[in-house]
Each structure stands twice: as C-alpha cells, then as structure tokens.
Amino acid sequence: MSRFLLLQFLLMIAVLTVWSKTKKPTYHFHRSLFYKYAPQHTHRVQDDYKPIIPFYPKVKATPVFGTSEEPKIKLGTMGMTVPLHKLLVRIYNNGQFLCVGTLITERLIATATTCFVDVKVQDLTAKTFHNADEVMPIIQKNSSEFFNVDSETSLSVLELSNPAGNSSVTLSPAQLCDTTLQPRFVVQLTTYIRTRRTIHTQTTEVLPLAECRKVMDDPGGNVIRDTMICIKNTKHSSKCQKTYGNPLIYNGMICGINVMGHNCPRPLGVDVYDIVFNSADFVGEKMKFIVDADLEKDII
C-alpha cells in the first residue's frame, strides 16, 4: 500500500512539473526595474520610450516696483555712466538749505523755480557731493545750449561762477531725455535724504495726465500742464516733503525735475515733474517718427 501511495505522489510531482513548463507567464517587467533596458516588444510594434518635454512659452517679465539701486547716468554719446550722486548738488540761500539740483555740465545745474520763492540770486551757493567743503557761488540763467527754459515751465537753470570740481561732467554732459515718456513707462524716482546724505530710489511708472489731474482735483489742467509728467509715488509721509529739484531718471537719462514736492499740500500718491530734454535729440526723434510713419504721402 505504501508503495502505491509513493507512486501516486511521484506521478503528481511529474505532472505539476510538466504543466508549469508549458504554461505561459501572464506578466512582464517594466523597463524602469532594469539597469540596462531591453525592449519588451519588437521595435516594429513599439519604439524605445522617449521622454516628452513640455514646451512653455516665455512669459514677459513684469517690472518690479519698489526700492531699487541708485541709477547710473549716461554721459555724452561714448557709453560712459556715473552714479547719480556724483551729479547732485545741494543749493543754499545764505547758508540755509533750499533744495537739490543736478549738474548737466561742469557749470550748469538743472533744478526747479519753486526752490527760489523770495530768494535773491546773489545769495545762492551750492555744494557738490564730490567736494562737500567747497562753497560755490551761482547765478541764475534762463536758457542754455542744452535745453530751453520758458515762462510756462517751472524749471530753472543755475550757472556756477566757476566749474565744479567734478570730473564726471568735465568732458561730456549728462544725457537728457531723448524721448517722450508715455503712460506706464517704467522710471526711477529719486529722493535725496538730507539727514542721511543718501539717495532713495524707487522704481515706479508714469501715470496719464488725466488720472493725475483727477487725483489733484485739477480737471482743467490749470496746475498740471501738458508739459509735465505725473509719476506714481505711494511712499507714505505724514507731512509735505519739499523734494523740489530731485531728478527723474529713465533709461539712464535725466528726464524730469520735481517741481511740486511729495504729498504737497496733502498725501496724494503722485509726484509732478517738468520735462527735461535735449532739444536736438528730441527734434531728431520727432523727425524720425514722421519719416517712419510716411506722413508726407498723406500731406501730398
């Protein structure tokens, strides 16, 4: 009997062995389980796997508004630049600080007439950042070869009695605006902080004049003239800051002079500048616009 059971057991093992060899597997391994991948299928049915890299179009960078680095100002047409503080001067009346100005050449200073209410020209002096101990007498000048000052603007040009001890603008004048600043242009608003002897710079944008006039309750444009630039400035100040004469910078060029201070007479969130431009460059830009627009065909 025991022999019969043993034969049955051996027969069962033989049958299971044959069955397991003839049965096809119902699974396969994924290629990621192997160091060296061998395709599990023929290439006629399936090529080797290739990663699909999605394409994302470049997103145009949006300007970041807020505090920024001190701007560098272009000099002449040679590509030279200098930090703004090397061009700023402090203007005094009988030793009392009035406002700041910007050296355009070694003798000419661009500033605002709002600095000089009831002030005599012969009492004005200036100091540069380059030589803070040197007191330089200045005289008022209504126009220059670089830009015009007329009765409708709040700009003023001051001329030093002697060249400033500043080599930055000895050979090449500071570059003035050669284009019209349009609404939403990104600019650098600068403010000289006298108590710290530093320059605060913030990146902001040009606002439409209509928006500025609405904020300042000047719908008729009696205060905000068409020759002015309105700049967004939400920096909080509890009092009026007399930032007259501080320059507005665009693309390394001096494009405006602050003529109304900041938050004067009350917090409004805007600063107003008079346009400063190089007459030759400005006219050249307008002529190029006429040529590019092919306007002579319409005139004919």
XYZ file of C-alpha atoms in Angstrom:
300
model
C 0.000 0.000 0.000
C 2.797 2.350 0.867
C 4.431 1.666 -2.490
C 1.191 2.606 -4.257
C 0.942 5.933 -2.412
C 4.565 6.693 -3.168
C 3.989 6.089 -6.878
C 0.939 8.416 -6.833
C 2.945 11.158 -5.151
C 5.804 10.892 -7.652
C 3.328 10.940 -10.542
C 1.678 14.094 -9.178
C 5.058 15.855 -8.945
C 5.875 14.898 -12.551
C 2.534 16.240 -13.829
C 2.981 19.585 -11.993
C 6.492 19.950 -13.360
C 5.370 19.450 -16.965
C 2.379 21.774 -16.515
C 4.455 24.604 -15.089
C 6.883 24.458 -18.036
C 4.155 24.578 -20.670
C 2.078 27.423 -19.073
C 2.921 30.953 -20.460
C 3.562 33.740 -17.945
C 0.844 36.386 -17.699
C 3.141 39.255 -16.645
C 6.240 41.252 -17.778
C 8.622 43.625 -16.056
C 8.636 47.389 -16.615
C 11.882 48.763 -18.038
C 12.481 51.006 -15.023
C 13.213 47.861 -12.982
C 16.341 47.143 -15.010
C 19.655 48.991 -15.111
C 20.165 48.236 -18.827
C 16.844 48.338 -20.542
C 15.957 45.829 -23.237
C 12.637 46.458 -25.036
C 9.927 44.021 -24.070
C 8.409 44.274 -27.531
C 9.718 44.421 -31.068
C 10.612 47.862 -32.412
C 8.095 47.426 -35.209
C 5.360 47.484 -32.598
C 6.840 49.899 -30.071
C 9.940 52.074 -30.228
C 12.022 52.688 -27.221
C 10.470 55.141 -24.793
C 11.423 58.822 -25.226
C 10.730 61.463 -22.600
C 8.234 64.116 -23.616
C 9.447 67.583 -22.561
C 6.572 70.073 -22.486
C 7.145 73.500 -24.122
C 6.204 76.552 -22.125
C 6.342 79.928 -23.910
C 8.458 82.581 -22.235
C 6.450 84.925 -20.077
C 7.346 88.598 -20.447
C 8.881 89.821 -17.218
C 6.794 92.400 -15.424
C 8.582 95.322 -13.772
C 9.092 95.057 -10.050
C 8.064 98.294 -8.390
C 9.590 99.476 -5.143
C 13.039 100.336 -3.810
C 15.799 99.939 -6.391
C 19.516 100.607 -6.779
C 20.928 104.059 -7.359
C 20.660 104.830 -11.091
C 23.672 105.396 -13.303
C 23.510 108.383 -15.625
C 24.817 108.306 -19.197
C 27.387 110.893 -20.208
C 27.532 112.127 -23.788
C 27.447 109.514 -26.528
C 30.503 107.445 -25.536
C 28.615 104.976 -23.337
C 30.151 106.227 -20.082
C 27.994 106.258 -16.931
C 28.334 107.689 -13.420
C 26.313 107.137 -10.227
C 23.667 109.823 -9.806
C 25.081 111.154 -6.521
C 28.159 112.433 -8.379
C 25.906 114.841 -10.295
C 23.705 116.068 -7.443
C 24.376 119.409 -5.740
C 22.866 120.977 -2.631
C 21.628 124.547 -3.096
C 21.727 127.037 -0.207
C 20.365 130.522 0.458
C 22.607 132.410 2.877
C 23.734 129.081 4.292
C 20.203 127.652 4.627
C 19.460 124.512 2.609
C 16.816 125.025 -0.124
C 16.757 122.016 -2.447
C 18.898 119.894 -4.728
C 19.905 120.273 -8.338
C 21.603 118.134 -10.973
C 24.819 119.010 -12.776
C 24.265 118.864 -16.514
C 27.717 120.219 -17.316
C 30.569 121.283 -15.063
C 28.867 124.697 -14.620
C 25.137 124.255 -15.359
C 22.639 122.965 -12.773
C 19.062 121.899 -13.549
C 16.574 122.472 -10.744
C 13.087 123.919 -10.057
C 11.984 127.554 -9.717
C 9.823 126.522 -6.747
C 13.057 126.482 -4.733
C 13.584 130.223 -5.130
C 10.476 131.980 -3.824
C 11.556 135.401 -2.455
C 15.201 134.438 -2.873
C 17.900 136.675 -4.349
C 20.218 135.120 -6.866
C 23.326 136.679 -5.323
C 22.589 134.831 -2.059
C 22.643 131.377 -3.670
C 25.511 128.936 -3.254
C 26.000 125.248 -3.986
C 27.954 122.268 -2.702
C 28.665 119.055 -4.542
C 28.948 115.531 -3.161
C 32.413 115.410 -4.688
C 33.650 118.268 -2.513
C 31.271 118.962 0.368
C 33.524 121.657 1.893
C 33.729 123.872 -1.191
C 31.067 126.606 -1.335
C 30.415 127.716 -4.929
C 28.541 130.932 -5.809
C 25.900 130.520 -8.525
C 23.973 132.839 -10.857
C 20.585 132.197 -12.448
C 20.371 131.580 -16.160
C 17.172 131.364 -18.208
C 18.379 129.142 -21.036
C 21.314 127.091 -22.212
C 22.574 125.386 -25.300
C 21.275 122.076 -23.958
C 17.641 122.870 -23.164
C 15.280 125.841 -23.060
C 13.509 127.341 -20.070
C 10.455 129.448 -20.860
C 7.747 131.226 -18.872
C 5.418 128.192 -18.903
C 7.800 125.838 -17.164
C 8.877 125.547 -13.552
C 12.429 124.628 -14.495
C 15.403 126.762 -13.647
C 18.998 126.647 -14.835
C 21.696 127.817 -12.461
C 25.221 128.534 -13.584
C 28.200 128.184 -11.292
C 30.629 131.078 -11.230
C 33.445 128.531 -11.620
C 33.473 124.944 -12.923
C 32.572 122.353 -10.311
C 35.391 120.182 -9.056
C 33.758 117.132 -10.607
C 35.499 115.331 -13.433
C 32.340 113.355 -14.253
C 30.859 116.081 -16.475
C 34.017 117.957 -17.466
C 34.315 116.446 -20.925
C 30.833 115.023 -21.551
C 27.499 116.493 -20.376
C 24.901 114.366 -18.647
C 22.455 112.879 -21.122
C 18.974 114.387 -21.071
C 15.786 112.701 -22.246
C 15.617 111.960 -25.973
C 12.094 110.519 -25.983
C 8.598 111.343 -24.756
C 7.667 109.464 -21.601
C 4.341 107.751 -22.229
C 1.895 106.471 -19.569
C 3.041 103.213 -17.904
C 6.699 103.762 -18.825
C 8.874 102.385 -16.002
C 11.067 105.101 -14.440
C 13.288 105.655 -11.402
C 12.093 108.237 -8.907
C 14.947 109.594 -6.814
C 14.792 111.438 -3.497
C 17.790 112.977 -1.752
C 17.506 112.358 2.010
C 19.444 115.226 3.544
C 19.541 113.888 7.112
C 21.274 110.698 5.907
C 23.213 112.159 2.964
C 21.840 109.333 0.826
C 19.641 108.898 -2.242
C 16.466 106.843 -2.014
C 15.467 105.357 -5.360
C 12.239 103.603 -6.219
C 11.072 102.008 -9.446
C 7.622 103.221 -10.434
C 5.612 104.208 -13.522
C 4.325 107.201 -15.459
C 0.627 107.968 -14.987
C -1.698 109.541 -17.578
C -2.110 113.280 -17.029
C -5.882 112.855 -16.897
C -5.512 110.450 -13.956
C -3.145 112.827 -12.216
C -5.465 115.804 -12.710
C -8.341 113.813 -11.278
C -6.342 112.934 -8.170
C -5.263 116.553 -7.700
C -8.737 117.949 -8.477
C -7.418 119.855 -11.482
C -9.678 118.800 -14.408
C -8.925 121.951 -16.395
C -5.171 121.469 -16.293
C -4.523 124.810 -14.602
C -1.839 123.270 -12.374
C -0.863 120.067 -14.200
C 0.164 121.368 -17.613
C 0.656 119.292 -20.742
C 4.423 119.797 -20.448
C 4.541 117.928 -17.145
C 4.998 114.276 -16.187
C 2.939 112.627 -13.458
C 4.634 109.803 -11.536
C 3.102 107.284 -9.148
C 4.603 107.612 -5.665
C 2.726 105.859 -2.868
C 5.511 106.315 -0.308
C 3.810 107.475 2.891
C 4.770 110.740 4.534
C 2.771 112.487 7.235
C 3.930 115.915 6.044
C 4.736 117.631 2.781
C 8.269 116.725 1.693
C 9.964 119.541 -0.209
C 11.690 117.337 -2.748
C 11.867 120.112 -5.347
C 14.729 119.715 -7.781
C 15.122 115.934 -7.473
C 15.658 114.356 -10.910
C 13.534 111.700 -12.614
C 15.541 109.007 -14.407
C 14.551 106.916 -17.417
C 16.944 104.509 -19.123
C 19.975 106.284 -17.666
C 18.789 109.720 -18.786
C 17.600 112.734 -16.802
C 14.021 113.216 -17.978
C 12.354 115.442 -15.382
C 12.754 117.717 -12.380
C 10.397 117.546 -9.385
C 8.548 120.869 -9.136
C 5.846 120.229 -6.503
C 7.486 118.100 -3.834
C 5.966 114.915 -2.437
C 2.498 114.772 -0.866
C 2.156 118.539 -1.085
C -0.118 120.033 0.108
C -1.614 116.689 1.247
C -0.963 112.955 0.610
C -1.996 112.268 -2.995
C 0.263 109.394 -4.095
C 1.634 111.258 -7.126
C 4.697 113.423 -7.853
C 4.817 116.010 -10.631
C 7.837 116.745 -12.824
C 8.648 119.215 -15.543
C 10.143 117.612 -18.637
C 13.863 117.975 -19.284
C 15.086 117.038 -22.746
C 17.897 117.639 -25.167
C 16.444 119.843 -27.871
C 18.482 118.320 -30.710
C 17.716 114.712 -29.717
C 14.044 115.482 -29.126
C 13.602 117.107 -32.544
C 15.521 114.233 -34.126
C 13.135 111.731 -32.556
C 10.106 113.622 -33.900
C 11.603 113.749 -37.389
C 12.297 110.011 -37.287
C 8.668 109.409 -36.265
C 7.458 111.427 -39.278
C 9.744 109.504 -41.637
C 8.744 106.108 -40.234
C 5.041 106.979 -40.368
C 5.369 108.072 -44.037
C 3.181 111.082 -43.319
C 4.316 113.004 -46.403
C 2.071 110.785 -48.536
C -0.952 111.939 -46.581
C 0.148 115.566 -46.892
C 0.539 115.279 -50.665
